[in-house]
Amino acid sequence: MKIHIKVLQGQECSMDVSPEMKVLELKEQVSNRLKIPVNQQKFLVSGKTLADEKCLDDYGVKEGTKLILAIKKNEDSGADPNILRSAGYAFLTRFYTEPEARKVLEEFIKNFHGSVSSLSLDDLERIAAMHLNEASRKETAH
């Protein structure tokens, strides 16, 4: 049977699978095809995360089903988890005293987390697609 896989960053592909296929096997095929490491893949269907040891049939996956593939951040990437906080603080201290900048930043972070946590996967996908399209237009223009 053919299913569709939509990567949150915009890629999309179709794959031939069997209902008895384990989610881990699907991740391995996706890794070979899309070059996304297995340990960074997280599949979702109808808002549920698919467990590696279960079969696709366990989640009601059938011909034409669209699976969402979220790419998990690589823990070994060395990225600063507080990059927004650091950048915000550096920016705000240009205009405010240090205590004022900290206070403004804490309110901003609180509001930011509240706003982001209310977004659905569809919202995040639209935002990502919009920014990726904008970035590719800029690259094409240069």
mmCIF file of C-alpha atoms in Angstrom:
data_model
loop_
_atom_site.group_PDB
_atom_site.id
_atom_site.type_symbol
_atom_site.label_atom_id
_atom_site.label_comp_id
_atom_site.label_asym_id
_atom_site.label_seq_id
_atom_site.Cartn_x
_atom_site.Cartn_y
_atom_site.Cartn_z
ATOM 1 C CA MET A 1 0.000 0.000 0.000
ATOM 2 C CA LYS A 2 1.138 3.556 -0.644
ATOM 3 C CA ILE A 3 1.261 6.124 2.171
ATOM 4 C CA HIS A 4 2.319 9.760 2.160
ATOM 5 C CA ILE A 5 4.906 11.256 4.471
ATOM 6 C CA LYS A 6 4.927 15.002 5.149
ATOM 7 C CA VAL A 7 8.038 16.369 6.826
ATOM 8 C CA LEU A 8 7.305 19.494 8.862
ATOM 9 C CA GLN A 9 10.064 21.389 7.019
ATOM 10 C CA GLY A 10 8.179 20.940 3.772
ATOM 11 C CA GLN A 11 9.456 17.761 2.096
ATOM 12 C CA GLU A 12 6.838 15.249 1.085
ATOM 13 C CA CYS A 13 7.126 11.771 -0.363
ATOM 14 C CA SER A 14 5.147 8.604 -0.925
ATOM 15 C CA MET A 15 6.311 5.170 0.167
ATOM 16 C CA ASP A 16 5.179 1.630 -0.392
ATOM 17 C CA VAL A 17 4.700 -0.167 2.921
ATOM 18 C CA SER A 18 2.812 -3.128 4.350
ATOM 19 C CA PRO A 19 0.334 -2.894 7.246
ATOM 20 C CA GLU A 20 2.536 -5.329 9.221
ATOM 21 C CA MET A 21 5.623 -3.110 8.861
ATOM 22 C CA LYS A 22 7.034 -1.903 12.168
ATOM 23 C CA VAL A 23 7.396 1.848 12.651
ATOM 24 C CA LEU A 24 11.142 1.333 13.156
ATOM 25 C CA GLU A 25 11.376 -0.313 9.713
ATOM 26 C CA LEU A 26 9.584 2.677 8.192
ATOM 27 C CA LYS A 27 12.035 5.023 9.915
ATOM 28 C CA GLU A 28 14.944 3.058 8.430
ATOM 29 C CA GLN A 29 13.464 3.346 4.925
ATOM 30 C CA VAL A 30 12.890 7.072 5.419
ATOM 31 C CA SER A 31 16.460 7.443 6.668
ATOM 32 C CA ASN A 32 17.770 5.833 3.475
ATOM 33 C CA ARG A 33 15.513 7.878 1.219
ATOM 34 C CA LEU A 34 15.455 11.321 2.892
ATOM 35 C CA LYS A 35 18.768 11.123 4.789
ATOM 36 C CA ILE A 36 17.102 11.878 8.153
ATOM 37 C CA PRO A 37 18.701 9.836 10.970
ATOM 38 C CA VAL A 38 16.338 7.293 12.551
ATOM 39 C CA ASN A 39 16.911 8.701 16.051
ATOM 40 C CA GLN A 40 15.704 12.133 14.896
ATOM 41 C CA GLN A 41 12.426 10.893 13.374
ATOM 42 C CA LYS A 42 9.088 11.151 15.160
ATOM 43 C CA PHE A 43 6.003 10.015 13.241
ATOM 44 C CA LEU A 44 2.524 11.287 14.016
ATOM 45 C CA VAL A 45 -0.880 10.242 12.758
ATOM 46 C CA SER A 46 -4.085 11.864 13.995
ATOM 47 C CA GLY A 47 -2.046 13.583 16.703
ATOM 48 C CA LYS A 48 -0.621 10.318 18.087
ATOM 49 C CA THR A 49 3.088 9.542 18.198
ATOM 50 C CA LEU A 50 3.919 6.187 16.623
ATOM 51 C CA ALA A 51 6.009 3.803 18.760
ATOM 52 C CA ASP A 52 8.935 2.045 17.043
ATOM 53 C CA GLU A 53 7.926 -1.475 18.118
ATOM 54 C CA LYS A 54 4.319 -1.231 16.848
ATOM 55 C CA CYS A 55 3.038 -2.034 13.369
ATOM 56 C CA LEU A 56 1.534 0.582 11.068
ATOM 57 C CA ASP A 57 -1.731 -1.362 11.189
ATOM 58 C CA ASP A 58 -1.874 -0.790 14.972
ATOM 59 C CA TYR A 59 -2.460 2.901 14.193
ATOM 60 C CA GLY A 60 -5.019 2.341 11.437
ATOM 61 C CA VAL A 61 -2.559 3.286 8.683
ATOM 62 C CA LYS A 62 -4.048 2.296 5.329
ATOM 63 C CA GLU A 63 -3.721 3.140 1.643
ATOM 64 C CA GLY A 64 -3.356 6.921 1.212
ATOM 65 C CA THR A 65 -2.762 7.730 4.900
ATOM 66 C CA LYS A 66 -0.657 10.833 5.476
ATOM 67 C CA LEU A 67 1.912 10.552 8.265
ATOM 68 C CA ILE A 68 3.530 13.654 9.688
ATOM 69 C CA LEU A 69 7.268 13.388 10.295
ATOM 70 C CA ALA A 70 8.657 15.723 12.923
ATOM 71 C CA ILE A 71 12.429 15.918 13.062
ATOM 72 C CA LYS A 72 13.709 15.902 16.605
ATOM 73 C CA LYS A 73 16.625 18.130 17.464
ATOM 74 C CA ASN A 74 19.919 16.271 17.604
ATOM 75 C CA GLU A 75 20.973 16.248 21.259
ATOM 76 C CA ASP A 76 24.624 16.295 20.207
ATOM 77 C CA SER A 77 24.249 19.428 18.088
ATOM 78 C CA GLY A 78 25.776 21.651 20.762
ATOM 79 C CA ALA A 79 23.107 24.288 20.092
ATOM 80 C CA ASP A 80 22.463 26.687 22.950
ATOM 81 C CA PRO A 81 18.972 25.968 24.306
ATOM 82 C CA ASN A 82 18.878 29.534 25.660
ATOM 83 C CA ILE A 83 19.740 31.257 22.390
ATOM 84 C CA LEU A 84 16.497 33.277 22.368
ATOM 85 C CA ARG A 85 17.119 34.406 25.935
ATOM 86 C CA SER A 86 20.749 35.338 25.170
ATOM 87 C CA ALA A 87 19.882 37.247 21.990
ATOM 88 C CA GLY A 88 16.964 39.014 23.677
ATOM 89 C CA TYR A 89 19.091 40.071 26.629
ATOM 90 C CA ALA A 90 21.880 41.370 24.374
ATOM 91 C CA PHE A 91 19.344 43.391 22.384
ATOM 92 C CA LEU A 92 17.457 44.794 25.387
ATOM 93 C CA THR A 93 20.560 45.913 27.277
ATOM 94 C CA ARG A 94 21.191 48.375 24.451
ATOM 95 C CA PHE A 95 18.022 50.230 25.469
ATOM 96 C CA TYR A 96 17.408 49.377 29.135
ATOM 97 C CA THR A 97 19.369 48.982 32.353
ATOM 98 C CA GLU A 98 20.299 45.380 33.228
ATOM 99 C CA PRO A 99 17.483 44.905 35.797
ATOM 100 C CA GLU A 100 14.930 46.427 33.395
ATOM 101 C CA ALA A 101 16.199 44.266 30.528
ATOM 102 C CA ARG A 102 15.880 41.117 32.668
ATOM 103 C CA LYS A 103 12.332 42.042 33.678
ATOM 104 C CA VAL A 104 11.247 42.800 30.079
ATOM 105 C CA LEU A 105 12.941 39.625 28.847
ATOM 106 C CA GLU A 106 11.210 37.419 31.437
ATOM 107 C CA GLU A 107 7.811 38.815 30.413
ATOM 108 C CA PHE A 108 8.661 38.330 26.745
ATOM 109 C CA ILE A 109 9.771 34.702 27.307
ATOM 110 C CA LYS A 110 6.619 33.962 29.314
ATOM 111 C CA ASN A 111 4.405 35.424 26.545
ATOM 112 C CA PHE A 112 6.451 33.680 23.850
ATOM 113 C CA HIS A 113 6.080 30.254 25.491
ATOM 114 C CA GLY A 114 2.348 30.830 25.945
ATOM 115 C CA SER A 115 1.935 31.772 22.290
ATOM 116 C CA VAL A 116 4.039 28.921 20.915
ATOM 117 C CA SER A 117 2.384 26.273 23.099
ATOM 118 C CA SER A 118 -1.017 27.234 21.696
ATOM 119 C CA LEU A 119 0.072 26.537 18.083
ATOM 120 C CA SER A 120 -1.081 23.355 16.372
ATOM 121 C CA LEU A 121 1.123 21.217 14.137
ATOM 122 C CA ASP A 122 -0.691 22.738 11.136
ATOM 123 C CA ASP A 123 0.182 26.237 12.381
ATOM 124 C CA LEU A 124 3.844 25.274 12.798
ATOM 125 C CA GLU A 125 3.890 23.681 9.353
ATOM 126 C CA ARG A 126 2.451 26.840 7.744
ATOM 127 C CA ILE A 127 4.984 29.048 9.557
ATOM 128 C CA ALA A 128 7.893 26.799 8.547
ATOM 129 C CA ALA A 129 6.726 26.639 4.924
ATOM 130 C CA MET A 130 6.274 30.406 4.774
ATOM 131 C CA HIS A 131 9.793 31.064 6.076
ATOM 132 C CA LEU A 132 11.398 28.388 3.928
ATOM 133 C CA ASN A 133 9.678 29.780 0.825
ATOM 134 C CA GLU A 134 10.805 33.289 1.762
ATOM 135 C CA ALA A 135 14.399 32.110 2.259
ATOM 136 C CA SER A 136 14.446 30.324 -1.108
ATOM 137 C CA ARG A 137 13.074 33.446 -2.854
ATOM 138 C CA LYS A 138 15.877 35.513 -1.315
ATOM 139 C CA GLU A 139 18.487 32.970 -2.454
ATOM 140 C CA THR A 140 17.051 32.979 -5.970
ATOM 141 C CA ALA A 141 17.099 36.786 -6.096
ATOM 142 C CA HIS A 142 20.820 36.901 -5.273
#
